[in-house]
CSV table of C-alpha atoms in Angstrom, one decimal:
chain,number,residue,atom,x,y,z
A,1,MET,CA,-15.2,15.6,-22.5
A,2,VAL,CA,-12.2,13.4,-22.5
A,3,LEU,CA,-9.1,13.1,-20.7
A,4,ILE,CA,-6.6,11.0,-20.6
A,5,MET,CA,-5.3,10.3,-17.5
A,6,GLU,CA,-2.1,9.2,-16.1
A,7,TYR,CA,-1.8,8.2,-12.1
A,8,ASP,CA,0.6,5.7,-9.4
A,9,GLY,CA,-2.1,4.3,-8.3
A,10,THR,CA,-0.2,3.1,-4.8
A,11,ASN,CA,-2.6,5.4,-2.5
A,12,TYR,CA,-5.4,4.7,-3.7
A,13,HIS,CA,-8.2,2.4,-3.7
A,14,GLY,CA,-8.9,1.8,-7.1
A,15,PHE,CA,-10.3,4.6,-9.3
A,16,GLN,CA,-14.1,3.9,-8.6
A,17,LEU,CA,-15.3,6.1,-5.8
A,18,GLN,CA,-16.1,4.8,-2.7
A,19,ALA,CA,-17.4,6.8,0.6
A,20,SER,CA,-14.3,6.4,3.1
A,21,GLN,CA,-11.2,5.5,0.9
A,22,PRO,CA,-9.3,7.7,-1.4
A,23,THR,CA,-10.1,6.4,-4.9
A,24,VAL,CA,-8.5,8.3,-8.3
A,25,GLN,CA,-12.6,8.8,-9.7
A,26,GLY,CA,-12.6,11.0,-5.8
A,27,GLU,CA,-9.7,12.9,-6.9
A,28,VAL,CA,-10.5,13.9,-10.0
A,29,GLU,CA,-14.2,14.9,-9.5
A,30,ALA,CA,-12.9,17.2,-6.4
A,31,ALA,CA,-10.1,18.5,-8.8
A,32,LEU,CA,-13.5,19.7,-11.1
A,33,LEU,CA,-15.3,21.0,-8.9
A,34,LYS,CA,-12.3,23.5,-7.6
A,35,LEU,CA,-11.4,23.9,-11.5
A,36,THR,CA,-15.6,24.4,-12.9
A,37,GLY,CA,-16.9,24.7,-9.2
A,38,GLY,CA,-19.3,22.5,-10.5
A,39,LYS,CA,-20.5,18.4,-9.1
A,40,VAL,CA,-19.2,16.5,-11.7
A,41,ARG,CA,-19.1,12.9,-12.4
A,42,VAL,CA,-16.9,11.2,-14.1
A,43,LEU,CA,-16.5,7.8,-16.2
A,44,ALA,CA,-13.5,5.5,-16.5
A,45,ALA,CA,-12.5,3.3,-19.8
A,46,SER,CA,-11.6,0.8,-18.2
A,47,ARG,CA,-11.4,0.8,-14.1
A,48,THR,CA,-8.7,-0.2,-12.2
A,49,ASP,CA,-8.3,-2.1,-8.4
A,50,THR,CA,-7.1,-0.8,-5.4
A,51,GLY,CA,-2.7,0.1,-6.2
A,52,VAL,CA,-2.9,-0.5,-9.8
A,53,HIS,CA,-2.0,2.3,-12.1
A,54,ALA,CA,-2.8,4.1,-15.3
A,55,GLN,CA,-0.7,5.3,-18.4
A,56,GLU,CA,-3.4,6.7,-19.9
A,57,GLN,CA,-6.0,5.7,-18.3
A,58,VAL,CA,-9.2,7.7,-20.4
A,59,VAL,CA,-12.7,9.5,-18.1
A,60,SER,CA,-15.3,11.0,-20.0
A,61,LEU,CA,-17.0,14.5,-17.9
A,62,ARG,CA,-20.0,16.7,-19.2
A,63,THR,CA,-19.3,19.7,-17.4
A,64,THR,CA,-20.9,23.6,-18.8
A,65,SER,CA,-17.4,25.1,-17.8
A,66,ALA,CA,-16.1,27.3,-21.2
A,67,LEU,CA,-12.6,27.2,-20.5
A,68,PRO,CA,-10.9,26.4,-23.8
A,69,GLU,CA,-8.5,22.7,-23.0
A,70,ARG,CA,-5.3,23.6,-22.2
A,71,ALA,CA,-6.7,26.0,-19.3
A,72,PHE,CA,-8.2,22.7,-18.1
A,73,ILE,CA,-5.5,20.8,-18.2
A,74,GLY,CA,-3.8,23.5,-16.3
A,75,GLY,CA,-5.9,23.8,-13.9
A,76,LEU,CA,-6.6,20.5,-12.9
A,77,ASN,CA,-3.4,19.5,-12.7
A,78,HIS,CA,-2.9,22.0,-10.0
A,79,TYR,CA,-5.6,20.4,-8.4
A,80,LEU,CA,-4.5,16.8,-8.5
A,81,PRO,CA,-2.1,15.3,-6.1
A,82,ASP,CA,1.5,14.6,-8.0
A,83,ASP,CA,0.3,11.4,-8.6
A,84,ILE,CA,-2.3,11.8,-10.5
A,85,ALA,CA,-2.7,13.7,-13.8
A,86,VAL,CA,-3.9,15.2,-17.1
A,87,SER,CA,-2.3,14.7,-19.4
A,88,ALA,CA,-5.1,15.4,-22.8
A,89,ALA,CA,-8.4,16.9,-23.0
A,90,PHE,CA,-11.1,16.6,-25.4
A,91,ARG,CA,-14.1,18.3,-26.0
A,92,VAL,CA,-16.1,16.0,-27.3
A,93,SER,CA,-20.0,15.3,-27.9
A,94,ASP,CA,-21.7,13.9,-24.7
A,95,THR,CA,-22.8,10.7,-27.1
A,96,VAL,CA,-19.2,9.3,-26.8
A,97,ASN,CA,-19.0,6.2,-24.3
A,98,VAL,CA,-15.8,6.2,-23.8
A,99,ARG,CA,-17.0,2.7,-21.8
A,100,ARG,CA,-19.1,1.4,-24.5
A,101,ASN,CA,-17.4,2.5,-27.8
A,102,ALA,CA,-13.8,1.5,-26.6
A,103,VAL,CA,-12.7,-1.3,-28.7
A,104,SER,CA,-9.8,-3.1,-26.6
A,105,ARG,CA,-7.8,-2.4,-23.1
A,106,GLU,CA,-4.2,-2.5,-23.6
A,107,TYR,CA,-2.1,-4.0,-20.1
A,108,HIS,CA,1.1,-4.3,-18.6
A,109,TYR,CA,2.0,-6.3,-16.0
A,110,LEU,CA,5.7,-5.8,-15.0
A,111,ILE,CA,7.9,-8.4,-12.7
A,112,LEU,CA,10.8,-8.1,-11.2
A,113,ASN,CA,13.2,-11.0,-11.8
A,114,ARG,CA,16.2,-10.7,-9.2
A,115,THR,CA,17.3,-11.5,-5.6
A,116,ALA,CA,17.3,-8.1,-4.1
A,117,ARG,CA,14.8,-6.1,-4.0
A,118,SER,CA,14.5,-3.3,-5.9
A,119,PRO,CA,13.9,0.0,-4.1
A,120,ILE,CA,13.7,1.7,-7.3
A,121,ARG,CA,11.3,-0.4,-9.7
A,122,HIS,CA,9.4,-2.0,-6.7
A,123,ARG,CA,6.3,1.3,-6.5
A,124,PHE,CA,5.2,-0.5,-10.6
A,125,ALA,CA,7.3,-3.8,-10.6
A,126,HIS,CA,7.0,-7.2,-8.9
A,127,HIS,CA,8.7,-8.9,-7.0
A,128,VAL,CA,9.6,-12.1,-8.0
A,129,PRO,CA,13.1,-13.7,-6.3
A,130,GLY,CA,13.1,-16.9,-7.9
A,131,ARG,CA,14.2,-17.6,-11.6
A,132,LEU,CA,11.7,-17.0,-14.3
A,133,ASP,CA,11.5,-19.5,-17.1
A,134,VAL,CA,10.1,-16.1,-19.8
A,135,ALA,CA,10.3,-18.9,-22.7
A,136,ALA,CA,8.1,-21.5,-21.0
A,137,MET,CA,6.0,-18.1,-19.5
A,138,ASN,CA,5.4,-16.8,-23.4
A,139,GLU,CA,4.6,-19.5,-24.8
A,140,ALA,CA,2.1,-20.7,-22.1
A,141,CYS,CA,0.3,-17.0,-22.9
A,142,GLN,CA,-0.3,-17.9,-26.7
A,143,HIS,CA,-2.9,-20.4,-25.1
A,144,LEU,CA,-4.9,-17.1,-24.2
A,145,ILE,CA,-5.1,-15.2,-27.5
A,146,GLY,CA,-8.2,-15.7,-29.7
A,147,GLU,CA,-11.7,-15.8,-28.1
A,148,HIS,CA,-12.2,-18.2,-24.9
A,149,ASP,CA,-14.0,-18.6,-22.2
A,150,PHE,CA,-12.1,-16.8,-18.8
A,151,ALA,CA,-14.2,-18.3,-16.6
A,152,SER,CA,-10.9,-20.7,-15.3
A,153,PHE,CA,-9.2,-16.7,-15.5
A,154,ALA,CA,-12.3,-15.3,-13.0
A,155,THR,CA,-11.9,-15.1,-8.9
A,156,ALA,CA,-15.1,-16.2,-8.1
A,157,LEU,CA,-18.6,-16.2,-10.8
A,158,GLU,CA,-20.2,-12.6,-10.4
A,159,SER,CA,-23.3,-12.4,-10.9
A,160,ARG,CA,-23.5,-8.8,-12.9
A,161,ILE,CA,-20.8,-10.9,-15.2
A,162,LYS,CA,-23.2,-11.8,-17.8
A,163,SER,CA,-20.1,-14.1,-20.3
A,164,THR,CA,-17.2,-14.9,-19.2
A,165,VAL,CA,-16.5,-15.2,-22.9
A,166,ARG,CA,-13.5,-12.7,-23.5
A,167,ARG,CA,-11.3,-11.6,-26.7
A,168,VAL,CA,-7.6,-11.6,-26.5
A,169,GLN,CA,-6.4,-10.0,-29.7
A,170,GLN,CA,-2.1,-10.0,-28.0
A,171,ALA,CA,-0.3,-12.3,-25.3
A,172,GLU,CA,3.5,-12.1,-24.8
A,173,VAL,CA,6.3,-12.3,-22.0
A,174,THR,CA,9.2,-10.5,-22.6
A,175,LYS,CA,11.9,-10.2,-20.8
A,176,ASN,CA,14.6,-6.8,-20.6
A,177,GLY,CA,17.4,-7.4,-18.1
A,178,ASP,CA,15.5,-8.0,-15.0
A,179,LEU,CA,12.4,-7.0,-15.9
A,180,ILE,CA,9.3,-8.8,-17.0
A,181,THR,CA,6.4,-8.2,-18.8
A,182,PHE,CA,3.7,-9.5,-19.2
A,183,ARG,CA,1.7,-7.3,-22.3
A,184,ILE,CA,-2.1,-8.6,-22.9
A,185,ILE,CA,-5.0,-7.2,-25.2
A,186,ALA,CA,-8.7,-7.2,-25.0
A,187,GLY,CA,-12.1,-6.4,-26.2
A,188,SER,CA,-12.6,-6.4,-21.9
A,189,PHE,CA,-11.2,-8.3,-19.5
A,190,LEU,CA,-13.5,-10.4,-15.9
A,191,PRO,CA,-12.4,-8.6,-12.7
A,192,HIS,CA,-8.6,-9.6,-11.9
A,193,GLN,CA,-8.4,-11.6,-15.0
A,194,VAL,CA,-5.4,-9.9,-15.9
A,195,ARG,CA,-4.1,-10.6,-12.4
A,196,ASN,CA,-4.8,-14.5,-12.3
A,197,THR,CA,-2.9,-14.3,-15.3
A,198,VAL,CA,-0.2,-13.8,-14.0
A,199,GLY,CA,-0.3,-15.8,-11.1
A,200,ALA,CA,-0.2,-19.7,-13.7
A,201,LEU,CA,2.2,-17.3,-15.5
A,202,LEU,CA,5.1,-16.9,-12.3
A,203,ARG,CA,3.6,-21.2,-11.5
A,204,VAL,CA,4.8,-21.8,-15.1
A,205,GLY,CA,8.2,-19.5,-15.3
A,206,LEU,CA,8.9,-21.7,-11.6
A,207,GLY,CA,8.5,-24.9,-12.8
A,208,LYS,CA,5.3,-25.7,-10.6
A,209,MET,CA,3.3,-26.0,-14.0
A,210,THR,CA,3.6,-26.5,-17.3
A,211,ALA,CA,2.2,-25.0,-20.8
A,212,ASP,CA,0.0,-27.8,-21.7
A,213,GLU,CA,-1.0,-27.6,-18.1
A,214,PHE,CA,-2.1,-24.1,-18.0
A,215,ARG,CA,-4.0,-24.4,-20.8
A,216,SER,CA,-5.9,-26.9,-18.9
A,217,ILE,CA,-6.4,-24.5,-16.5
A,218,LEU,CA,-7.9,-21.9,-20.2
A,219,GLU,CA,-9.8,-25.5,-20.9
A,220,ALA,CA,-11.3,-25.8,-16.9
A,221,ARG,CA,-13.3,-23.2,-17.4
A,222,THR,CA,-14.0,-23.2,-13.5
A,223,PRO,CA,-13.7,-20.0,-11.6
A,224,GLY,CA,-9.6,-19.7,-9.4
A,225,MET,CA,-8.4,-22.5,-11.1
A,226,ALA,CA,-5.9,-19.6,-12.5
A,227,GLY,CA,-3.9,-17.4,-10.1
A,228,PRO,CA,-2.8,-17.0,-7.4
A,229,THR,CA,-3.9,-13.6,-7.9
A,230,ALA,CA,-0.8,-11.2,-8.4
A,231,PRO,CA,0.3,-8.3,-6.2
A,232,ALA,CA,-1.4,-5.0,-7.6
A,233,HIS,CA,1.1,-2.6,-8.1
A,234,GLY,CA,3.1,-4.4,-11.2
A,235,LEU,CA,0.1,-3.9,-12.6
A,236,CYS,CA,-0.8,-1.3,-15.2
A,237,LEU,CA,-3.2,-0.2,-18.1
A,238,MET,CA,-2.1,1.4,-21.2
A,239,GLN,CA,-3.9,1.9,-23.3
A,240,VAL,CA,-7.7,2.3,-24.1
A,241,ASN,CA,-7.5,1.6,-27.8
A,242,TYR,CA,-10.9,3.3,-29.8
A,243,PRO,CA,-12.0,3.0,-33.4
A,244,HIS,CA,-11.0,7.0,-34.0
A,245,SER,CA,-8.8,9.2,-33.1
A,246,TRP,CA,-10.1,11.9,-30.1
A,247,GLU,CA,-8.5,14.6,-32.5
A,248,GLU,CA,-11.0,13.9,-35.3
A,249,LEU,CA,-13.9,13.6,-32.5
A,250,CYS,CA,-14.0,16.7,-31.3
A,251,ASN,CA,-16.8,19.3,-32.1
B,1,MET,CA,33.0,-5.4,3.7
B,2,VAL,CA,31.5,-4.3,1.2
B,3,LEU,CA,27.8,-4.6,0.1
B,4,ILE,CA,26.0,-2.9,-2.6
B,5,MET,CA,22.5,-0.8,-2.6
B,6,GLU,CA,19.7,0.6,-4.0
B,7,TYR,CA,18.6,3.3,-3.5
B,8,ASP,CA,15.3,6.2,-4.4
B,9,GLY,CA,16.4,9.0,-1.8
B,10,THR,CA,13.7,11.1,-2.4
B,11,ASN,CA,12.9,11.0,1.0
B,12,TYR,CA,16.7,11.1,2.5
B,13,HIS,CA,18.5,14.0,3.4
B,14,GLY,CA,21.7,12.5,1.5
B,15,PHE,CA,23.7,9.7,1.6
B,16,GLN,CA,25.1,11.2,4.4
B,17,LEU,CA,24.6,11.3,8.3
B,18,GLN,CA,22.8,13.7,9.9
B,19,ALA,CA,22.2,14.8,13.1
B,20,SER,CA,18.1,14.9,12.4
B,21,GLN,CA,17.7,14.6,9.4
B,22,PRO,CA,17.3,11.1,8.1
B,23,THR,CA,19.5,9.2,5.9
B,24,VAL,CA,20.8,6.7,4.5
B,25,GLN,CA,23.8,6.5,6.2
B,26,GLY,CA,21.5,6.8,9.1
B,27,GLU,CA,19.1,3.8,8.3
B,28,VAL,CA,22.2,1.1,7.2
B,29,GLU,CA,24.0,2.1,10.4
B,30,ALA,CA,20.6,1.8,12.4
B,31,ALA,CA,19.9,-1.7,10.4
B,32,LEU,CA,23.8,-3.3,10.9
B,33,LEU,CA,23.1,-1.9,14.2
B,34,LYS,CA,20.2,-4.7,14.6
B,35,LEU,CA,21.9,-7.4,12.2
B,36,THR,CA,25.4,-7.4,14.7
B,37,GLY,CA,24.4,-6.2,17.4
B,38,GLY,CA,27.7,-3.3,16.7
B,39,LYS,CA,27.9,0.1,16.0
B,40,VAL,CA,29.1,0.6,13.0
B,41,ARG,CA,29.8,3.0,10.2
B,42,VAL,CA,29.5,3.3,7.0
B,43,LEU,CA,31.5,4.5,3.7
B,44,ALA,CA,29.6,5.7,0.6
B,45,ALA,CA,32.6,5.7,-2.6
B,46,SER,CA,30.0,8.3,-4.2
B,47,ARG,CA,28.4,10.6,-1.6
B,48,THR,CA,25.2,12.0,-3.2
B,49,ASP,CA,23.1,14.8,-2.5
B,50,THR,CA,19.3,15.4,-0.8
B,51,GLY,CA,16.7,13.7,-3.2
B,52,VAL,CA,20.2,11.7,-5.2
B,53,HIS,CA,18.9,8.2,-5.7
B,54,ALA,CA,22.1,5.2,-6.7
B,55,GLN,CA,20.9,1.6,-8.5
B,56,GLU,CA,24.4,1.3,-7.3
B,57,GLN,CA,25.8,2.4,-4.5
B,58,VAL,CA,28.8,1.5,-3.6
B,59,VAL,CA,29.7,1.3,1.4
B,60,SER,CA,32.5,-0.7,2.7
B,61,LEU,CA,31.9,-1.0,6.8
B,62,ARG,CA,34.0,-3.1,10.1
B,63,THR,CA,31.3,-5.9,11.0
B,64,THR,CA,32.7,-9.1,13.9
B,65,SER,CA,30.0,-10.2,12.1
B,66,ALA,CA,30.3,-14.1,10.8
B,67,LEU,CA,27.3,-13.7,9.4
B,68,PRO,CA,27.9,-15.7,5.3
B,69,GLU,CA,26.4,-13.4,3.7
B,70,ARG,CA,23.4,-14.5,1.5
B,71,ALA,CA,22.2,-13.7,5.4
B,72,PHE,CA,24.1,-10.9,5.9
B,73,ILE,CA,21.7,-9.0,2.5
B,74,GLY,CA,18.6,-10.2,4.2
B,75,GLY,CA,18.9,-9.9,7.2
B,76,LEU,CA,19.6,-5.8,6.5
B,77,ASN,CA,16.9,-5.6,3.4
B,78,HIS,CA,15.2,-7.1,6.5
B,79,TYR,CA,15.7,-4.5,8.7
B,80,LEU,CA,16.7,-1.8,6.3
B,81,PRO,CA,13.1,0.3,5.5
B,82,ASP,CA,11.3,-0.3,1.1
B,83,ASP,CA,13.1,2.6,-0.5
B,84,ILE,CA,16.8,1.5,0.6
B,85,ALA,CA,17.7,-2.1,-0.7
B,86,VAL,CA,21.4,-4.5,0.0
B,87,SER,CA,21.8,-5.8,-3.4
B,88,ALA,CA,25.2,-7.9,-2.8
B,89,ALA,CA,27.7,-7.9,0.3
B,90,PHE,CA,31.1,-9.2,-0.1
B,91,ARG,CA,34.0,-9.8,2.5
B,92,VAL,CA,37.5,-8.2,1.1
B,93,SER,CA,40.1,-7.4,2.7
B,94,ASP,CA,40.1,-4.3,5.0
B,95,THR,CA,42.7,-2.1,3.2
B,96,VAL,CA,39.9,-2.0,0.9
B,97,ASN,CA,38.9,1.8,0.6
B,98,VAL,CA,36.0,2.3,-1.4
B,99,ARG,CA,36.9,5.9,-1.8
B,100,ARG,CA,40.0,6.0,-3.1
B,101,ASN,CA,40.4,3.3,-5.0
B,102,ALA,CA,37.7,4.1,-7.3
B,103,VAL,CA,38.2,4.9,-11.1
B,104,SER,CA,35.3,6.5,-11.9
B,105,ARG,CA,31.3,7.3,-11.3
B,106,GLU,CA,29.0,7.5,-13.0
B,107,TYR,CA,25.9,9.7,-12.4
B,108,HIS,CA,23.1,9.4,-15.5
B,109,TYR,CA,19.8,12.3,-15.3
B,110,LEU,CA,16.1,11.6,-16.4
B,111,ILE,CA,14.1,13.8,-17.8
B,112,LEU,CA,10.6,13.9,-19.2
B,113,ASN,CA,10.4,16.9,-22.2
B,114,ARG,CA,6.5,16.2,-22.7
B,115,THR,CA,4.0,18.8,-22.0
B,116,ALA,CA,2.5,17.1,-18.8
B,117,ARG,CA,3.4,16.5,-16.3
B,118,SER,CA,3.1,12.4,-15.8
B,119,PRO,CA,2.6,10.9,-11.9
B,120,ILE,CA,5.0,7.2,-12.4
B,121,ARG,CA,7.6,9.0,-13.7
B,122,HIS,CA,8.1,12.5,-11.8
B,123,ARG,CA,10.3,10.3,-8.6
B,124,PHE,CA,13.2,10.5,-10.4
B,125,ALA,CA,13.1,12.3,-13.5
B,126,HIS,CA,12.6,16.7,-13.7
B,127,HIS,CA,9.9,17.1,-15.6
B,128,VAL,CA,10.8,19.7,-18.2
B,129,PRO,CA,7.6,21.1,-20.6
B,130,GLY,CA,9.2,22.9,-23.4
B,131,ARG,CA,10.2,21.5,-26.2
B,132,LEU,CA,14.5,20.7,-25.9
B,133,ASP,CA,16.6,20.5,-28.9
B,134,VAL,CA,18.3,17.0,-27.8
B,135,ALA,CA,21.0,16.6,-31.3
B,136,ALA,CA,22.5,20.7,-28.9
B,137,MET,CA,22.9,19.5,-25.8
B,138,ASN,CA,24.2,16.0,-26.4
B,139,GLU,CA,26.8,18.9,-29.1
B,140,ALA,CA,26.9,20.7,-26.1
B,141,CYS,CA,28.3,18.1,-23.5
B,142,GLN,CA,30.5,16.7,-26.0
B,143,HIS,CA,33.3,19.7,-24.6
B,144,LEU,CA,33.3,18.1,-21.2
B,145,ILE,CA,34.8,15.4,-22.6
B,146,GLY,CA,38.6,14.7,-21.5
B,147,GLU,CA,40.5,16.9,-18.3
B,148,HIS,CA,39.9,19.8,-17.8
B,149,ASP,CA,39.2,23.2,-14.4
B,150,PHE,CA,35.4,22.7,-14.7
B,151,ALA,CA,35.4,25.5,-11.9
B,152,SER,CA,32.5,27.1,-13.8
B,153,PHE,CA,30.6,24.0,-12.9
B,154,ALA,CA,31.5,24.1,-9.0
B,155,THR,CA,28.3,26.1,-7.1
B,156,ALA,CA,30.4,27.9,-5.4
B,157,LEU,CA,34.9,27.8,-4.1
B,158,GLU,CA,35.1,25.4,-1.5
B,159,SER,CA,38.0,25.4,0.8
B,160,ARG,CA,38.2,21.8,1.2
B,161,ILE,CA,38.7,20.4,-2.7
B,162,LYS,CA,42.3,21.5,-3.8
B,163,SER,CA,42.2,21.2,-6.9
B,164,THR,CA,38.5,21.7,-9.5
B,165,VAL,CA,40.2,19.6,-12.4
B,166,ARG,CA,38.8,16.5,-13.1
B,167,ARG,CA,38.4,13.1,-16.1
B,168,VAL,CA,35.8,13.1,-17.9
B,169,GLN,CA,35.3,9.9,-20.0
B,170,GLN,CA,32.3,10.3,-21.5
B,171,ALA,CA,29.0,11.6,-21.6
B,172,GLU,CA,26.3,12.1,-23.8
B,173,VAL,CA,22.5,13.0,-24.3
B,174,THR,CA,20.1,10.9,-25.5
B,175,LYS,CA,16.3,10.8,-26.0
B,176,ASN,CA,14.1,8.1,-25.7
B,177,GLY,CA,10.2,8.5,-26.4
B,178,ASP,CA,9.9,11.8,-24.5
B,179,LEU,CA,12.7,10.7,-21.8
B,180,ILE,CA,15.5,12.2,-22.6
B,181,THR,CA,19.0,10.6,-20.2
B,182,PHE,CA,21.6,13.1,-19.6
B,183,ARG,CA,25.3,10.4,-19.1
B,184,ILE,CA,28.1,11.2,-17.7
B,185,ILE,CA,31.7,8.6,-16.7
B,186,ALA,CA,34.1,11.2,-15.0
B,187,GLY,CA,36.9,9.8,-12.3
B,188,SER,CA,35.2,11.9,-9.9
B,189,PHE,CA,32.7,14.9,-9.5
B,190,LEU,CA,33.0,18.2,-8.0
B,191,PRO,CA,29.9,18.8,-4.8
B,192,HIS,CA,26.9,19.8,-7.6
B,193,GLN,CA,28.8,18.6,-11.3
B,194,VAL,CA,26.2,17.0,-12.3
B,195,ARG,CA,23.2,19.2,-11.5
B,196,ASN,CA,25.0,22.4,-11.8
B,197,THR,CA,25.7,20.6,-16.0
B,198,VAL,CA,22.5,20.0,-15.9
B,199,GLY,CA,21.3,23.4,-15.6
B,200,ALA,CA,23.4,24.5,-17.9
B,201,LEU,CA,22.7,21.9,-20.9
B,202,LEU,CA,18.5,23.0,-20.2
B,203,ARG,CA,19.7,26.4,-21.4
B,204,VAL,CA,21.3,24.3,-24.0
B,205,GLY,CA,18.2,22.9,-25.1
B,206,LEU,CA,16.0,25.6,-24.7
B,207,GLY,CA,18.2,27.1,-27.5
B,208,LYS,CA,18.9,29.6,-24.3
B,209,MET,CA,22.6,29.6,-25.4
B,210,THR,CA,24.1,27.8,-27.5
B,211,ALA,CA,26.9,25.1,-28.0
B,212,ASP,CA,29.8,27.3,-28.5
B,213,GLU,CA,28.0,29.8,-25.6
B,214,PHE,CA,28.4,26.2,-22.8
B,215,ARG,CA,31.9,26.0,-23.5
B,216,SER,CA,33.0,29.6,-23.3
B,217,ILE,CA,31.5,28.3,-19.4
B,218,LEU,CA,33.7,25.4,-19.2
B,219,GLU,CA,36.9,27.7,-20.2
B,220,ALA,CA,36.0,30.7,-18.1
B,221,ARG,CA,36.5,28.8,-15.0
B,222,THR,CA,34.8,30.8,-13.2
B,223,PRO,CA,32.5,29.3,-10.0
B,224,GLY,CA,28.4,29.9,-10.8
B,225,MET,CA,28.2,30.0,-14.3
B,226,ALA,CA,27.1,27.0,-15.2
B,227,GLY,CA,23.9,26.3,-13.7
B,228,PRO,CA,20.5,26.4,-12.9
B,229,THR,CA,21.4,23.8,-10.3
B,230,ALA,CA,19.3,21.3,-11.4
B,231,PRO,CA,16.5,19.7,-9.4
B,232,ALA,CA,18.1,16.3,-6.7
B,233,HIS,CA,15.5,14.1,-8.4
B,234,GLY,CA,16.2,13.3,-11.4
B,235,LEU,CA,19.9,12.3,-10.2
B,236,CYS,CA,21.4,8.8,-9.8
B,237,LEU,CA,24.3,7.3,-9.3
B,238,MET,CA,24.7,4.1,-11.9
B,239,GLN,CA,27.5,3.1,-10.9
B,240,VAL,CA,31.3,2.9,-9.2
B,241,ASN,CA,34.1,1.2,-10.9
B,242,TYR,CA,37.6,-0.5,-9.6
B,243,PRO,CA,40.2,-1.5,-11.3
B,244,HIS,CA,38.6,-4.7,-9.8
B,245,SER,CA,35.6,-7.3,-9.4
B,246,TRP,CA,34.4,-7.9,-5.8
B,247,GLU,CA,34.4,-11.1,-6.1
B,248,GLU,CA,37.6,-11.3,-7.1
B,249,LEU,CA,38.8,-9.4,-4.1
B,250,CYS,CA,37.0,-11.7,-1.4
B,251,ASN,CA,38.5,-14.2,0.8
């Protein structure tokens, strides 16, 4: 079964299960245990870090429960806390792999650009009081588009990462009132890649670096060059894209 | 001095001071005491109820503090909790009365209209799973525009309310994706008027009442006819309007 999930990551140590910290996976598996009576392991299409949100995370699981999709959604939402919800459920073949089958992931990073902090925005937007040059940020992020070695946007080289080459399909910075959105779509991302990119883009926006210097960082292929890592709470996984719709895969 | 304030009302028993419950006024006065060393009483242009938010509340106070406006804003935001903030401060004459001088107040009520609840929206939007007819709701709310006796939209007749006649300048229901916004501007409002209006509009949206029946409620002038009172967390005070700008009143 595949679930589409939304969560406010503020109170969680990321998606992935941890022994002694609250995680989204832990909450989902606890709700599944209550609903189905069985221990169920779930897999997320795109793991999110501590404090990162998701509007449409895709999660797969195997269950012997015969509950219809609607009851599954309603039951899980009953047991899940207010800051985690299931918005859709699809019974698909167990051969579906939500991680490997995904063709791209879309992330948004929200920046509130005004002098005063905002109680209404503070859970989902990073507050930057200094005036940001949105045009310069947007120009810089165009260099990300295409297939590149993004080693400079990794925090450190991790042995489990075989290649630091990724393909970015779209990247843009737009402004609406005092809210700035960095939007990026790629096949997949290195750990912390989006937040390190935002850190470098903020330096461009504040006039501390030019769009050309931003490109030089990319070309240097040296971990730690980009950043500083922007705070987690501005980041949201918006969507995971597949070559099919879930409806058409349903048994 | 006049302060423009923003707050997430989730954790407060409204604006107005209460002996044993957390209130926005209580937090602001505590921050003022820390900043200025003096007991200061504040007055809000539009009192908000328990759980109601404000994007631009206007608050006045008298202080002997000689701190410049910028330091006042920075200092208060330092002492205030994350869910309350000052966005601007203006030193104006003590004869200014933020309540009586206001010419109108604008409130928004947000409704999330989709099957699944939303962790990202749940603090600021009332979740209605049943499909709402936005055109019918917008048609009904046009009857509110103009000067009317809004007694039917009061929860009960309170002796402190001398007249239930109010002038509504604008009212509309619009939709953007699965978010529906009810926007209303009036000189002032009866207690619970906006939430009772939303309660009646939701009955229209769900097809339980026609726009004509909505008008009949208005014409009946009987407290308790509208409603049920929609939940507080969808409501936000957006703006208080004055015949002047605060900049032009500054000494």
